[in-house]
mmCIF file of C-alpha atoms in Angstrom:
data_model
loop_
_atom_site.group_PDB
_atom_site.id
_atom_site.type_symbol
_atom_site.label_atom_id
_atom_site.label_comp_id
_atom_site.label_asym_id
_atom_site.label_seq_id
_atom_site.Cartn_x
_atom_site.Cartn_y
_atom_site.Cartn_z
ATOM 1 C CA MET A 466 0.000 0.000 0.000
ATOM 2 C CA LYS A 467 2.806 2.416 0.887
ATOM 3 C CA ILE A 468 4.560 1.658 -2.407
ATOM 4 C CA ARG A 469 1.401 2.390 -4.386
ATOM 5 C CA LYS A 470 0.850 5.697 -2.565
ATOM 6 C CA SER A 471 4.476 6.715 -3.141
ATOM 7 C CA THR A 472 4.235 5.858 -6.823
ATOM 8 C CA ALA A 473 0.980 7.800 -7.174
ATOM 9 C CA ALA A 474 2.485 10.812 -5.410
ATOM 10 C CA PHE A 475 5.568 10.678 -7.634
ATOM 11 C CA LEU A 476 3.496 10.485 -10.824
ATOM 12 C CA SER A 477 1.285 13.373 -9.646
ATOM 13 C CA GLY A 478 4.397 15.463 -9.023
ATOM 14 C CA VAL A 479 5.792 14.715 -12.479
ATOM 15 C CA LEU A 480 2.442 15.621 -14.053
ATOM 16 C CA ALA A 481 2.263 18.915 -12.141
ATOM 17 C CA ILE A 482 5.795 19.853 -13.203
ATOM 18 C CA GLY A 483 4.907 19.062 -16.815
ATOM 19 C CA VAL A 484 1.862 21.329 -16.704
ATOM 20 C CA LEU A 485 3.829 24.196 -15.152
ATOM 21 C CA ALA A 486 6.577 23.842 -17.745
ATOM 22 C CA ALA A 487 4.158 24.200 -20.633
ATOM 23 C CA GLY A 488 1.675 26.748 -19.337
ATOM 24 C CA CYS A 489 -1.129 27.318 -16.887
ATOM 25 C CA GLY A 490 -4.723 26.195 -17.175
ATOM 26 C CA GLN A 491 -7.408 28.797 -16.674
ATOM 27 C CA LYS A 492 -10.230 26.303 -16.878
ATOM 28 C CA GLU A 493 -10.470 22.664 -17.811
ATOM 29 C CA GLU A 494 -8.361 22.350 -20.949
ATOM 30 C CA THR A 495 -10.521 21.516 -23.956
ATOM 31 C CA GLU A 496 -8.103 22.263 -26.796
ATOM 32 C CA PRO A 497 -4.707 20.602 -26.297
ATOM 33 C CA ALA A 498 -1.592 22.104 -27.798
ATOM 34 C CA SER A 499 0.352 20.164 -30.384
ATOM 35 C CA GLU A 500 4.027 19.320 -29.947
ATOM 36 C CA SER A 501 4.987 22.646 -31.525
ATOM 37 C CA GLY A 502 2.888 24.522 -28.982
ATOM 38 C CA ARG A 503 0.309 25.508 -31.584
ATOM 39 C CA SER A 504 -3.311 24.522 -31.226
ATOM 40 C CA GLU A 505 -4.575 21.921 -33.663
ATOM 41 C CA GLU A 506 -7.524 24.205 -34.409
ATOM 42 C CA ARG A 507 -7.974 27.929 -34.206
ATOM 43 C CA LEU A 508 -9.300 29.423 -30.997
ATOM 44 C CA GLY A 509 -12.879 28.452 -30.178
ATOM 45 C CA SER A 510 -15.111 27.815 -33.164
ATOM 46 C CA SER A 511 -17.556 30.425 -31.814
ATOM 47 C CA PHE A 512 -14.855 33.116 -31.883
ATOM 48 C CA SER A 513 -14.237 34.580 -35.314
ATOM 49 C CA SER A 514 -13.236 38.207 -34.848
ATOM 50 C CA LEU A 515 -12.378 41.052 -32.509
ATOM 51 C CA ARG A 516 -14.382 43.847 -34.082
ATOM 52 C CA THR A 517 -16.956 45.402 -31.797
ATOM 53 C CA PHE A 518 -15.410 46.140 -28.426
ATOM 54 C CA THR A 519 -13.874 48.680 -26.095
ATOM 55 C CA ALA A 520 -11.001 47.614 -23.838
ATOM 56 C CA LYS A 521 -9.318 49.404 -20.955
ATOM 57 C CA THR A 522 -5.525 49.499 -20.890
ATOM 58 C CA LEU A 523 -3.221 49.240 -17.887
ATOM 59 C CA ASP A 524 -2.313 52.912 -18.291
ATOM 60 C CA GLU A 525 -6.004 53.953 -18.234
ATOM 61 C CA ASN A 526 -6.390 54.473 -21.985
ATOM 62 C CA VAL A 527 -8.935 52.899 -24.324
ATOM 63 C CA PHE A 528 -8.186 50.373 -27.082
ATOM 64 C CA THR A 529 -10.697 49.556 -29.833
ATOM 65 C CA GLN A 530 -10.921 47.912 -33.246
ATOM 66 C CA GLU A 531 -9.728 51.208 -34.706
ATOM 67 C CA ASP A 532 -6.315 50.510 -33.122
ATOM 68 C CA ILE A 533 -6.259 47.063 -34.737
ATOM 69 C CA SER A 534 -7.209 48.482 -38.140
ATOM 70 C CA LYS A 535 -4.038 50.619 -38.202
ATOM 71 C CA LYS A 536 -1.789 47.530 -38.514
ATOM 72 C CA ASP A 537 -1.616 44.623 -40.956
ATOM 73 C CA VAL A 538 -1.177 42.125 -38.102
ATOM 74 C CA THR A 539 -1.885 42.450 -34.386
ATOM 75 C CA VAL A 540 -0.370 39.878 -32.032
ATOM 76 C CA ILE A 541 -2.232 39.478 -28.716
ATOM 77 C CA ASN A 542 -0.655 37.492 -25.887
ATOM 78 C CA PHE A 543 -3.063 36.462 -23.094
ATOM 79 C CA TRP A 544 -1.384 35.859 -19.737
ATOM 80 C CA SER A 545 -2.131 35.853 -16.014
ATOM 81 C CA LEU A 546 -0.354 36.883 -12.840
ATOM 82 C CA PHE A 547 -0.201 33.334 -11.425
ATOM 83 C CA CYS A 548 1.194 31.801 -14.629
ATOM 84 C CA GLY A 549 4.922 31.119 -14.280
ATOM 85 C CA PRO A 550 5.533 30.312 -17.970
ATOM 86 C CA CYS A 551 3.762 33.545 -18.955
ATOM 87 C CA ILE A 552 6.048 35.645 -16.770
ATOM 88 C CA GLU A 553 9.115 33.651 -17.776
ATOM 89 C CA GLU A 554 8.604 34.401 -21.475
ATOM 90 C CA MET A 555 7.661 38.069 -20.967
ATOM 91 C CA PRO A 556 11.234 39.396 -21.510
ATOM 92 C CA ASP A 557 11.316 37.531 -24.853
ATOM 93 C CA LEU A 558 7.963 39.045 -25.769
ATOM 94 C CA ALA A 559 9.241 42.488 -24.760
ATOM 95 C CA GLN A 560 12.261 42.174 -27.064
ATOM 96 C CA PHE A 561 10.080 40.845 -29.870
ATOM 97 C CA GLU A 562 7.594 43.716 -29.545
ATOM 98 C CA LYS A 563 10.377 46.314 -29.778
ATOM 99 C CA ALA A 564 11.814 44.688 -32.924
ATOM 100 C CA LEU A 565 8.567 44.600 -34.927
ATOM 101 C CA PRO A 566 8.169 46.740 -38.061
ATOM 102 C CA ASP A 567 5.609 49.546 -38.052
ATOM 103 C CA HIS A 568 2.844 47.559 -39.759
ATOM 104 C CA VAL A 569 2.804 44.830 -37.078
ATOM 105 C CA GLN A 570 2.030 45.315 -33.375
ATOM 106 C CA ALA A 571 2.160 43.092 -30.290
ATOM 107 C CA LEU A 572 0.200 43.670 -27.107
ATOM 108 C CA THR A 573 -0.780 41.697 -24.052
ATOM 109 C CA VAL A 574 -3.948 40.985 -22.119
ATOM 110 C CA CYS A 575 -3.501 40.347 -18.400
ATOM 111 C CA LEU A 576 -6.619 38.324 -17.636
ATOM 112 C CA ASP A 577 -6.469 38.942 -13.878
ATOM 113 C CA GLY A 578 -4.669 42.295 -13.960
ATOM 114 C CA ASP A 579 -7.723 44.356 -13.046
ATOM 115 C CA ALA A 580 -7.546 42.936 -9.524
ATOM 116 C CA SER A 581 -3.847 43.744 -9.100
ATOM 117 C CA LYS A 582 -2.734 46.482 -11.482
ATOM 118 C CA GLU A 583 0.458 47.245 -9.569
ATOM 119 C CA GLU A 584 1.604 43.627 -9.702
ATOM 120 C CA ALA A 585 0.882 43.483 -13.439
ATOM 121 C CA ARG A 586 2.719 46.759 -13.972
ATOM 122 C CA GLN A 587 5.730 45.519 -12.005
ATOM 123 C CA ILE A 588 5.976 42.269 -13.990
ATOM 124 C CA LEU A 589 5.811 44.152 -17.287
ATOM 125 C CA GLU A 590 8.355 46.759 -16.190
ATOM 126 C CA GLU A 591 10.811 44.110 -14.987
ATOM 127 C CA ALA A 592 10.456 42.299 -18.306
ATOM 128 C CA GLY A 593 10.984 45.529 -20.236
ATOM 129 C CA PHE A 594 7.629 45.309 -22.043
ATOM 130 C CA GLN A 595 6.690 48.784 -23.289
ATOM 131 C CA GLY A 596 3.721 47.914 -25.491
ATOM 132 C CA THR A 597 0.019 48.102 -24.703
ATOM 133 C CA THR A 598 -1.522 45.848 -22.064
ATOM 134 C CA LEU A 599 -5.286 45.416 -21.889
ATOM 135 C CA LEU A 600 -7.117 44.519 -18.698
ATOM 136 C CA SER A 601 -10.852 44.357 -19.331
ATOM 137 C CA GLY A 602 -13.497 45.307 -21.843
ATOM 138 C CA ASP A 603 -16.823 44.558 -23.439
ATOM 139 C CA GLY A 604 -18.239 43.066 -26.634
ATOM 140 C CA ASP A 605 -15.959 40.773 -28.630
ATOM 141 C CA PHE A 606 -13.094 41.414 -26.218
ATOM 142 C CA GLN A 607 -15.058 40.090 -23.246
ATOM 143 C CA LYS A 608 -16.154 37.130 -25.348
ATOM 144 C CA ILE A 609 -12.651 36.062 -26.333
ATOM 145 C CA CYS A 610 -11.321 36.481 -22.777
ATOM 146 C CA SER A 611 -14.029 34.122 -21.534
ATOM 147 C CA GLN A 612 -12.897 31.516 -24.087
ATOM 148 C CA ILE A 613 -9.230 31.452 -23.083
ATOM 149 C CA GLN A 614 -8.645 28.031 -21.542
ATOM 150 C CA TYR A 615 -4.899 28.111 -21.076
ATOM 151 C CA THR A 616 -2.195 30.722 -20.542
ATOM 152 C CA PRO A 617 -0.160 31.856 -22.304
ATOM 153 C CA THR A 618 -2.318 31.898 -25.423
ATOM 154 C CA THR A 619 -1.389 34.072 -28.393
ATOM 155 C CA ILE A 620 -3.626 35.029 -31.301
ATOM 156 C CA PHE A 621 -2.851 36.797 -34.577
ATOM 157 C CA LEU A 622 -5.390 39.179 -36.113
ATOM 158 C CA ASP A 623 -5.642 40.967 -39.444
ATOM 159 C CA LYS A 624 -6.641 44.632 -39.648
ATOM 160 C CA ASP A 625 -10.333 43.666 -39.659
ATOM 161 C CA GLY A 626 -9.898 41.848 -36.343
ATOM 162 C CA ASN A 627 -10.208 38.364 -37.875
ATOM 163 C CA ILE A 628 -8.032 35.455 -36.769
ATOM 164 C CA ALA A 629 -5.289 35.419 -39.415
ATOM 165 C CA ALA A 630 -2.949 32.601 -38.292
ATOM 166 C CA GLU A 631 -2.913 29.557 -36.072
ATOM 167 C CA THR A 632 -3.326 30.256 -32.364
ATOM 168 C CA ILE A 633 -0.257 29.455 -30.241
ATOM 169 C CA ILE A 634 -0.931 27.895 -26.856
ATOM 170 C CA GLY A 635 1.747 27.412 -24.210
ATOM 171 C CA GLY A 636 5.184 28.876 -23.599
ATOM 172 C CA GLN A 637 7.616 28.830 -26.530
ATOM 173 C CA GLU A 638 11.286 27.857 -26.377
ATOM 174 C CA ASP A 639 11.924 30.245 -29.260
ATOM 175 C CA LEU A 640 9.149 32.816 -29.003
ATOM 176 C CA ALA A 641 10.526 35.076 -31.745
ATOM 177 C CA ALA A 642 10.695 32.240 -34.279
ATOM 178 C CA ALA A 643 7.223 30.888 -33.456
ATOM 179 C CA TYR A 644 5.595 34.318 -33.561
ATOM 180 C CA THR A 645 7.437 35.393 -36.704
ATOM 181 C CA ASP A 646 6.300 32.230 -38.504
ATOM 182 C CA ALA A 647 2.680 32.914 -37.523
ATOM 183 C CA ILE A 648 2.888 36.581 -38.553
ATOM 184 C CA ASN A 649 4.368 35.588 -41.897
ATOM 185 C CA ASP A 650 1.617 33.019 -42.431
ATOM 186 C CA ALA A 651 -0.876 35.851 -41.918
ATOM 187 C CA LEU A 652 0.992 38.269 -44.183
ATOM 188 C CA LYS A 653 1.339 35.669 -46.956
ATOM 189 C CA SER A 654 -2.409 35.036 -46.883
ATOM 190 C CA MET A 655 -2.886 38.793 -47.432
ATOM 191 C CA GLY A 656 -0.421 38.850 -50.317
ATOM 192 C CA LYS A 657 2.007 40.972 -48.290
ATOM 193 C CA GLU A 658 5.759 40.717 -47.833
ATOM 194 C CA GLU A 659 7.090 38.593 -44.988
ATOM 195 C CA ILE A 660 9.024 40.149 -42.113
ATOM 196 C CA THR A 661 12.269 39.309 -40.366
ATOM 197 C CA VAL A 662 12.823 40.187 -36.730
ATOM 198 C CA GLU A 663 16.272 41.248 -35.607
ATOM 199 C CA ARG A 664 17.432 39.495 -32.424
ATOM 200 C CA GLU A 665 19.765 40.927 -29.814
#
């Protein structure tokens, strides 16, 4: 009996470590990530666009579809304060955001940041992230936030707010490469030139 309990405890520990290494579940996971970290299907079949919404930013500004329409591709990284892999990859995301060309933008959504703005601000500052971070909103924004099952999750939108590339779920060993590939998939589908991102 003791051996069985020890084995069960060991296996539970290994499973927990595996989950923490890949990402953090918000709710029961319904869409597993593939080996590459990309979802096998795009985010939630009921989610098709981010068009009609108003979102509040961490610095008390407002972000709407008009801000999305100014860029060819908008990258949105959903994360949470309790998610270790999210925070671990934030410096990589910060560097990536700074290196993007003018027609592509990257921003974050801190799903639980409204409850602890100072903690969210501190994490972003320590990571060096200078882009926009959204906290809460209405319309399509509220809808997509309610569908996020796992953090980090990253989506790629065209200027109309439509999903333009495969959703990436889970932390990435090479964030810049994974995100650049997805952005280029989106740009190619629009008939636009691919980008390269300079690395430090």
